[in-house]
mmCIF file of C-alpha atoms in Angstrom:
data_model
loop_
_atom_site.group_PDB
_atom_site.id
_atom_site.type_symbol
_atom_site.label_atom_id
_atom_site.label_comp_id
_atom_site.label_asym_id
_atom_site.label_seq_id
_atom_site.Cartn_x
_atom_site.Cartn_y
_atom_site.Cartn_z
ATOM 1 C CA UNK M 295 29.798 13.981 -12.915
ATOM 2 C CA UNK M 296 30.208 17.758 -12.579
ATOM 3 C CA UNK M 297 33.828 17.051 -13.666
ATOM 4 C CA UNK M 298 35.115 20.288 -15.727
ATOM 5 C CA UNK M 299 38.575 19.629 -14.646
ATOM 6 C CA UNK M 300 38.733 21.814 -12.096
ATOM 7 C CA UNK M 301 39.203 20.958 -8.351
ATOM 8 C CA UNK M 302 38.461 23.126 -5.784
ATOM 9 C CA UNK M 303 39.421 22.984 -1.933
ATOM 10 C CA UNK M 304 37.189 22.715 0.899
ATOM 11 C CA UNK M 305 37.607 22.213 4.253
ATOM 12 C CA UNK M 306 35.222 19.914 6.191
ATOM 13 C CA UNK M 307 35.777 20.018 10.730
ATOM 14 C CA UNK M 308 39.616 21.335 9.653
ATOM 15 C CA UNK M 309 40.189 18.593 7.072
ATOM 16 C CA UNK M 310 41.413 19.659 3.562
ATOM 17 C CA UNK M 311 39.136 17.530 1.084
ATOM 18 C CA UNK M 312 39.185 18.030 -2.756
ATOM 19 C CA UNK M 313 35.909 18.776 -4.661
ATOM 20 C CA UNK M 314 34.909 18.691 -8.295
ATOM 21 C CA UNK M 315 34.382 22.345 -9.060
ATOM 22 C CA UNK M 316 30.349 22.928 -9.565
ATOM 23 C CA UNK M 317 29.358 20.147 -7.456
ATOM 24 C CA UNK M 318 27.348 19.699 -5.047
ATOM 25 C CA UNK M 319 28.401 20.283 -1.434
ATOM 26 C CA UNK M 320 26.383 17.224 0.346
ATOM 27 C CA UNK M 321 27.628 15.031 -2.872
ATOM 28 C CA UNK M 322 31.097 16.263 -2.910
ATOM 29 C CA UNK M 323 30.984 15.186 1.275
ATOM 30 C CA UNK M 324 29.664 12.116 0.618
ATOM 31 C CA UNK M 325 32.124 11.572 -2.010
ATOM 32 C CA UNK M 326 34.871 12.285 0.269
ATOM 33 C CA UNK M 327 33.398 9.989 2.717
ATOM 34 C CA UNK M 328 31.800 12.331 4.881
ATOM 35 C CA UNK M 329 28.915 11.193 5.688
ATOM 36 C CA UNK M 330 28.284 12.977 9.178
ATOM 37 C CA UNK M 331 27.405 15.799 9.081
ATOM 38 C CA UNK M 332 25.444 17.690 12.047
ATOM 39 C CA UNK M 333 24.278 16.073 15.466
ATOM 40 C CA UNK M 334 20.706 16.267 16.692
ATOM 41 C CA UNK M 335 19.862 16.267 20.238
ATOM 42 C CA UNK M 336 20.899 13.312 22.420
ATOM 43 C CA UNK M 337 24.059 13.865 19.966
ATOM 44 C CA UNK M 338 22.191 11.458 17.196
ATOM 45 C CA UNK M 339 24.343 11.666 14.214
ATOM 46 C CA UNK M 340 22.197 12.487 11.252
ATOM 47 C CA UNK M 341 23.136 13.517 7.163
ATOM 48 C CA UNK M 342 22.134 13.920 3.690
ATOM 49 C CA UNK M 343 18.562 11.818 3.802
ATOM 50 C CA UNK M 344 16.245 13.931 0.934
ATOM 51 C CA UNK M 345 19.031 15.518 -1.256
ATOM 52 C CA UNK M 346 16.302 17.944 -2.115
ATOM 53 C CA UNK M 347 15.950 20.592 0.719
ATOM 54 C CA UNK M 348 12.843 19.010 2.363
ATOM 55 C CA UNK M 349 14.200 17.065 5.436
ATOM 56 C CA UNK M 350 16.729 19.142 7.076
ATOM 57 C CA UNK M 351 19.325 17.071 7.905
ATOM 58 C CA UNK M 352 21.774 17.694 6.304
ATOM 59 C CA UNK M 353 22.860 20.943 8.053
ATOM 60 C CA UNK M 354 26.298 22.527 8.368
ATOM 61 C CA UNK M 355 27.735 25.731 9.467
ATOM 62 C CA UNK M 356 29.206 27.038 6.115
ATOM 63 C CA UNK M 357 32.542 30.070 6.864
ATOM 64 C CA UNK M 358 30.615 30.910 10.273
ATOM 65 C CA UNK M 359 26.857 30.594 8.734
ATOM 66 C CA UNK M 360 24.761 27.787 10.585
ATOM 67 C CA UNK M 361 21.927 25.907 9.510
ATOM 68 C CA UNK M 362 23.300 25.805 5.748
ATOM 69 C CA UNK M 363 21.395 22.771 3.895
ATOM 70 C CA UNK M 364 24.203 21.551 2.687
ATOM 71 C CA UNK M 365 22.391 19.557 -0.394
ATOM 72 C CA UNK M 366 21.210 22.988 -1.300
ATOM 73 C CA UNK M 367 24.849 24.484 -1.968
ATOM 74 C CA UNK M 368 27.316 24.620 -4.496
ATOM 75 C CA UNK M 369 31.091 24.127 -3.636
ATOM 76 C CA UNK M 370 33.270 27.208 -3.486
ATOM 77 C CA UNK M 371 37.009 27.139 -3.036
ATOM 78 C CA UNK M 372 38.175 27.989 -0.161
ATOM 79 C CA UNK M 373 34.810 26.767 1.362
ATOM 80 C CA UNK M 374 34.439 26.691 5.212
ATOM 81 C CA UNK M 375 32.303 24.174 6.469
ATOM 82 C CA UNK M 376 32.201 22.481 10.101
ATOM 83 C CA UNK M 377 29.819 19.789 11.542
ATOM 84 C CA UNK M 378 26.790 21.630 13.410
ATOM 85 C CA UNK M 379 26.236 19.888 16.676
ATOM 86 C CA UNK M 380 23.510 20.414 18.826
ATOM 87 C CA UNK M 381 23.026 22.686 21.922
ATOM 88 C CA UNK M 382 24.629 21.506 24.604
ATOM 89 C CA UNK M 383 21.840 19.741 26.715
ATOM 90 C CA UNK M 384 23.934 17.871 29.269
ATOM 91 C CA UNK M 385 22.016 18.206 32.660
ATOM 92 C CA UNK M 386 18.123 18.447 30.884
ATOM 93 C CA UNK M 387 15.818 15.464 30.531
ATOM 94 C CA UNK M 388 15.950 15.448 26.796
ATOM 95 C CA UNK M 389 12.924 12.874 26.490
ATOM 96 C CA UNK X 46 8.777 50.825 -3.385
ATOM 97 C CA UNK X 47 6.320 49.416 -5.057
ATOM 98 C CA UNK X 48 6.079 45.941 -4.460
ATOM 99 C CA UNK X 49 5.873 43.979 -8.609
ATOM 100 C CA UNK X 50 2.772 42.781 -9.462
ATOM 101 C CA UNK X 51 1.870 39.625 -11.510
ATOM 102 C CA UNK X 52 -0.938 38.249 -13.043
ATOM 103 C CA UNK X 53 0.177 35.250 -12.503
ATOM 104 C CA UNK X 54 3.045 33.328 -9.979
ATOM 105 C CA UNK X 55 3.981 29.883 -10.220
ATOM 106 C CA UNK X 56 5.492 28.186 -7.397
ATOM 107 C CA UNK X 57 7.887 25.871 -8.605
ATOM 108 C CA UNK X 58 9.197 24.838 -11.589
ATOM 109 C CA UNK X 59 9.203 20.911 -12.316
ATOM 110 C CA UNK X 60 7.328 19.551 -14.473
ATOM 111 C CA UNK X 61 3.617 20.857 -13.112
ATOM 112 C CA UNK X 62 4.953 24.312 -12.903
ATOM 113 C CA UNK X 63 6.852 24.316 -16.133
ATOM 114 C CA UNK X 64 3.584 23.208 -18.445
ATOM 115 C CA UNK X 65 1.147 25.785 -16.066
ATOM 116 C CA UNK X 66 3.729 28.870 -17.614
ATOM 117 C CA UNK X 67 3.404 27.291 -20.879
ATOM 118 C CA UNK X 68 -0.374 27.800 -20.217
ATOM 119 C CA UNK X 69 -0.687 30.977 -18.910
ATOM 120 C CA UNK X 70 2.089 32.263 -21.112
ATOM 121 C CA UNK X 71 0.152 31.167 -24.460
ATOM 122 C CA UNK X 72 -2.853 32.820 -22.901
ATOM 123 C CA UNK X 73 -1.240 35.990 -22.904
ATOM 124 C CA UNK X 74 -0.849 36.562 -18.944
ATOM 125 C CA UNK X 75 1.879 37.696 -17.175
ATOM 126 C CA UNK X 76 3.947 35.080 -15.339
ATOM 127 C CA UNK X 77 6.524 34.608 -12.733
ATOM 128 C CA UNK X 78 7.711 31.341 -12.335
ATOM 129 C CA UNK X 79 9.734 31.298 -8.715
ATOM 130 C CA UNK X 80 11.668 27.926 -7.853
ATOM 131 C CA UNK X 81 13.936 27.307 -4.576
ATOM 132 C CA UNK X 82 16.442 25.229 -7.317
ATOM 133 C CA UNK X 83 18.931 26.766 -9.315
ATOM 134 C CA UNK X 84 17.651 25.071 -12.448
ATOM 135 C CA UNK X 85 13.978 24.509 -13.292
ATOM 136 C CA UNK X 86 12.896 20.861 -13.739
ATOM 137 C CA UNK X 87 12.000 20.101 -10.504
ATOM 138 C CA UNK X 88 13.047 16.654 -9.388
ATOM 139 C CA UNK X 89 11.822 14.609 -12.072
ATOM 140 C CA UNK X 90 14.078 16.759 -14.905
ATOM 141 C CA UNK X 91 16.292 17.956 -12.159
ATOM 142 C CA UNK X 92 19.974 18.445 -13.896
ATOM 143 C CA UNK X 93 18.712 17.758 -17.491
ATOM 144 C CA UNK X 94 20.407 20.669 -19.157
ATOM 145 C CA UNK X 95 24.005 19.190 -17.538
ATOM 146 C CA UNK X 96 23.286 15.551 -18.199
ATOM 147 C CA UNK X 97 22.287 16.237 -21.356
ATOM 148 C CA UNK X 98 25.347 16.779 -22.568
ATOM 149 C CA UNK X 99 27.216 13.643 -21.344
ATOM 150 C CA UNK X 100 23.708 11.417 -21.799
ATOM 151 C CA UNK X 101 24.487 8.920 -18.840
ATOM 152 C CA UNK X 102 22.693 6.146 -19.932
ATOM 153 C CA UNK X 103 21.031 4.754 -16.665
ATOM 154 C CA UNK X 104 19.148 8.168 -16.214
ATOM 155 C CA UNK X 105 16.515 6.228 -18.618
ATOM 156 C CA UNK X 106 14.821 7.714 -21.640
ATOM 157 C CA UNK X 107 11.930 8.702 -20.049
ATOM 158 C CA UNK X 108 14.006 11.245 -18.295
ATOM 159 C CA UNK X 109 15.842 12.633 -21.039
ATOM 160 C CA UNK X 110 12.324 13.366 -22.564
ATOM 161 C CA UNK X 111 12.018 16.076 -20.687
ATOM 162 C CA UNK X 112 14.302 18.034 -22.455
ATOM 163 C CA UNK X 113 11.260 19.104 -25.031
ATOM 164 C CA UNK X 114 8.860 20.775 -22.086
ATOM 165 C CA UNK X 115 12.245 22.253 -20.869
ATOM 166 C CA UNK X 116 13.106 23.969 -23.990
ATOM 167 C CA UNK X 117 9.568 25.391 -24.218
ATOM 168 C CA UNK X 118 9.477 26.574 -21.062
ATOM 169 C CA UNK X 119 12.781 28.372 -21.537
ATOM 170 C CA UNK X 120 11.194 30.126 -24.862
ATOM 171 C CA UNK X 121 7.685 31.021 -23.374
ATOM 172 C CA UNK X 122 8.761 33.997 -22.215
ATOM 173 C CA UNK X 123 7.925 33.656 -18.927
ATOM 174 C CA UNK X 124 9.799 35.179 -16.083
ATOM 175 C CA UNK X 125 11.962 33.141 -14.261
ATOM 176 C CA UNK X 126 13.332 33.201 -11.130
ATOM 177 C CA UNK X 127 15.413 30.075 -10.066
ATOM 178 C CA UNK X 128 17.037 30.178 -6.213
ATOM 179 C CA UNK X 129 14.245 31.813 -4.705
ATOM 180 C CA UNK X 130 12.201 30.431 -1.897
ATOM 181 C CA UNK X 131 8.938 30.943 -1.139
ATOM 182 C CA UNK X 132 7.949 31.038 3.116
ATOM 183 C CA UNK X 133 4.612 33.027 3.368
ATOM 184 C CA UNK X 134 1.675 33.560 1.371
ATOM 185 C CA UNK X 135 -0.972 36.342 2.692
ATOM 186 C CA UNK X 136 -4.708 36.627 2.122
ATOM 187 C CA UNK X 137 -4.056 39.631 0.352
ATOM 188 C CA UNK X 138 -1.964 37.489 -2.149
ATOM 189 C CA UNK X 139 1.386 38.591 -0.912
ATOM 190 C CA UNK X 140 4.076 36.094 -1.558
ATOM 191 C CA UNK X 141 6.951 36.652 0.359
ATOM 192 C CA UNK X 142 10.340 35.272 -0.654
ATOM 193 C CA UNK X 143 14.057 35.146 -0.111
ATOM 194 C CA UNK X 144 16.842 35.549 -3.050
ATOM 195 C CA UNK X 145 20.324 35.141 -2.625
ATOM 196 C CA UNK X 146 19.983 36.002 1.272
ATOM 197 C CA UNK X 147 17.518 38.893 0.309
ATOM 198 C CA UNK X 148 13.904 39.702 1.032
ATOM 199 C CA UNK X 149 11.019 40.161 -1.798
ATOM 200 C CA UNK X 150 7.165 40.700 -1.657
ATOM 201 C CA UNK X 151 5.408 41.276 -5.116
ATOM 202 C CA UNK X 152 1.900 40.669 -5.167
ATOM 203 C CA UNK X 153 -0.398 38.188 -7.819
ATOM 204 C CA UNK X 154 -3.888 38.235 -8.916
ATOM 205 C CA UNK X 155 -3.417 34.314 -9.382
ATOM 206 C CA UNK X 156 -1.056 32.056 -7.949
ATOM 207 C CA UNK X 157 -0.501 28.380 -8.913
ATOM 208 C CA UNK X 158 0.869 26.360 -6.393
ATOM 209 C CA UNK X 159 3.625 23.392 -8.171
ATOM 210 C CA UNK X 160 5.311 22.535 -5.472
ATOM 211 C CA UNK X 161 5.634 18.647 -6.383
ATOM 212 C CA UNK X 162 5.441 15.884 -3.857
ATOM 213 C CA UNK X 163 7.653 14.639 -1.109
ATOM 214 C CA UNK X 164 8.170 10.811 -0.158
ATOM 215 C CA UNK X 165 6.484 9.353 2.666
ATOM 216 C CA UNK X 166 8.937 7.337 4.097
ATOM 217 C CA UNK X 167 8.368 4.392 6.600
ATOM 218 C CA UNK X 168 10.518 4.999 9.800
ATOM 219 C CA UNK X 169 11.984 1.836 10.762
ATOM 220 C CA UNK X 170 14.579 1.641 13.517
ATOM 221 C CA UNK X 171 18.064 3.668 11.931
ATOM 222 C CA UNK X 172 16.249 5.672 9.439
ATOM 223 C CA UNK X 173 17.709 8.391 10.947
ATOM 224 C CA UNK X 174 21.183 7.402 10.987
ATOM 225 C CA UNK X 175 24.096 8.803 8.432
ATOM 226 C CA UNK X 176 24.114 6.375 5.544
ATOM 227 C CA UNK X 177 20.580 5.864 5.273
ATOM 228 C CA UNK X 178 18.680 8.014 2.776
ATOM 229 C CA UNK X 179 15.173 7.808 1.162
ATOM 230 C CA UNK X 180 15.419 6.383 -2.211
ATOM 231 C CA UNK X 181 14.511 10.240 -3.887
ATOM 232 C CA UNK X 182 18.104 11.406 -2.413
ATOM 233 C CA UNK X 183 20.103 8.303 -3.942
ATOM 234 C CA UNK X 184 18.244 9.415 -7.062
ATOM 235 C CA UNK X 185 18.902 13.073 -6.527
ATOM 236 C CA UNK X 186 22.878 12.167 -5.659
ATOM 237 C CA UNK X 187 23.002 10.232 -9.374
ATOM 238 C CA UNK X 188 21.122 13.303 -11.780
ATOM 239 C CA UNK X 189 22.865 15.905 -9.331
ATOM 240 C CA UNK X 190 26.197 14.223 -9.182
ATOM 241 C CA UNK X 191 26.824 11.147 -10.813
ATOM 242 C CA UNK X 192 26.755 9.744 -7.181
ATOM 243 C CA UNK X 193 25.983 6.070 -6.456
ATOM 244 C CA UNK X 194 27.066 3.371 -3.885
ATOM 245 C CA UNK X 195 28.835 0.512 -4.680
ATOM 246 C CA UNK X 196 27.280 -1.312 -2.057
ATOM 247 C CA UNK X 197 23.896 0.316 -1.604
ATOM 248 C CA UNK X 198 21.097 -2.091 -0.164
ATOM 249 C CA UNK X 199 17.524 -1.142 -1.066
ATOM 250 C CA UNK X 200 14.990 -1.466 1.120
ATOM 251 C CA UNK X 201 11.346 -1.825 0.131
ATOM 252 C CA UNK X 202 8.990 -2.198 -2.851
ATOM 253 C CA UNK X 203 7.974 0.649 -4.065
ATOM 254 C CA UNK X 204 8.296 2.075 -8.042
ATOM 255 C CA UNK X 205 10.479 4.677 -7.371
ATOM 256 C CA UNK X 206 12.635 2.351 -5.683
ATOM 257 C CA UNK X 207 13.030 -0.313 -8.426
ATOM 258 C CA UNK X 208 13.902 2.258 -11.018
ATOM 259 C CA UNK X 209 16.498 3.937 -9.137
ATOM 260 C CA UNK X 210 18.414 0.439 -8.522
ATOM 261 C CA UNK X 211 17.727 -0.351 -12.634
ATOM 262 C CA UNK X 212 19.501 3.482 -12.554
ATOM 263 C CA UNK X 213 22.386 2.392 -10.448
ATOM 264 C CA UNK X 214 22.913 -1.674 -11.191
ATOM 265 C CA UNK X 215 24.077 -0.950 -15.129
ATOM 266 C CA UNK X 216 25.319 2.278 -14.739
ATOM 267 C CA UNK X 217 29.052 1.908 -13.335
ATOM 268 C CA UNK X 218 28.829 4.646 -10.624
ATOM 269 C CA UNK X 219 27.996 2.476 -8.480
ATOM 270 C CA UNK X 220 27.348 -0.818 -8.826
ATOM 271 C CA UNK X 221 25.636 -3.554 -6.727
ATOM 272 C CA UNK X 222 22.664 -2.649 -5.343
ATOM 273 C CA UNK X 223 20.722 -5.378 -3.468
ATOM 274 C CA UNK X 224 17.594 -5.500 -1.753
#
């Protein structure tokens, strides 16, 4: 556990959620119990699935910054981060 | 400016990468070691230098055995550049790279490409879905972060997937894997 004894605040789609300072940010989600964290298209929820900056999924918008890998990142306080949903593709044929 | 030149770059530094600098190094070449992590080891030794100090036990001694090619590494005097990724290579042997949100090009005579392996996994119906992760990422979650699921099921055969649940059953950060 990256546990120093620090805690640093992050906010994850507007919720407050406590992280160990130096963790990771897909770990410190998942340890909040976020588990969600981007949609793909036909709004497929996806997350963390490689936890080594291979796959992709695990993408967030980080303080305005989109298509973050979020198992790629340290925590920060004061941290930013909202779901990244896909374009909007109401009306297409999305296969 | 000049873009730097090497007589040697090494693309990532796990375990392949790490003994290839150790190689070059003792042969008297100058060497660049670049590596998209922020801590060499790859994924095999990934987080040693942190665990090491607390020892988890369930990261298994084989991993911890690591720590000798680490500390040789560090004192080869190679140069090392951790968070920096890697996204062309010319014929001219141009590697182009990006560090913290900048752009690089230096230029090699050789280049050694340690870039490790990735799992193949077998998509099954839901392997896509939030909660499901390939048995690397659980593994990655416990050296990374001490990170394990109390009620993880495993699915499949494979090695890597029977020493990760030995990893998690004893461990107590997570305990009852099934499968």
């Amino acid at each position: 556990m990256p546990d120093n004894g620090k805690i640093v605040h992050l906010h994850f789609d507007g919720e407050a959620i406590a992280a160990f300072d130096g963790d990771n940010l897909a770990a410190a989600l998942l340890r909040a119990g976020k588990g969600e964290f981007r949609t793909a298209a036909k709004n497929d929820l996806r997350g963390p699935y490689c936890m080594m900056g291979v796959c992709f999924e695990c993408l967030v918008e980080i303080d305005g910054m989109p298509n973050k890998q979020a198992c790629q990142m340290t925590v920060r306080d004061g941290m930013i981060i909202q779901r990244q949903n896909a374009p909007d593709r109401a009306g297409r044929e999305s296969g | 400016m000049a873009n730097q030149h090497f007589q040697i770059v090494i693309i990532g530094a796990g375990p392949a990468g790490m003994a290839a600098a150790l190689t070059t190094t003792k042969a008297g070449l100058e060497t660049i070691v670049i590596d998209d992590q922020k801590d060499s080891g790859g994924q095999v030794y990934r987080n040693l230098r942190a665990n090491q100090e607390t020892s988890p036990p369930y990261l298994g001694q084989s991993y911890y055995d690591g720590a000798k090619l680490a500390q040789s590494f560090a004192d080869c005097g190679v140069i090392y550049r951790p968070d920096c990724t890697v996204w062309q290579i010319t014929d001219k042997r141009e590697i182009a790279l990006v560090s913290q949100g900048k752009a690089e090009l230096i230029t090699a005579d050789y280049i050694i490409i340690a870039t490790g392996a990735i799992e193949r996994p077998m998509p099954v119906k839901g392997w896509t879905l939030p909660g499901v992760m390939s048995v690397g990422g659980a593994q990655t979650l416990l050296k990374q972060a001490a990170l394990g699921a109390d009620d993880a099921v495993f699915v499949g055969s494979g090695p890597l997937l029977v020493s990760n649940r030995m990893a998690i059953y004893p461990s107590g950060v997570g305990g009852s894997g099934r499968y």
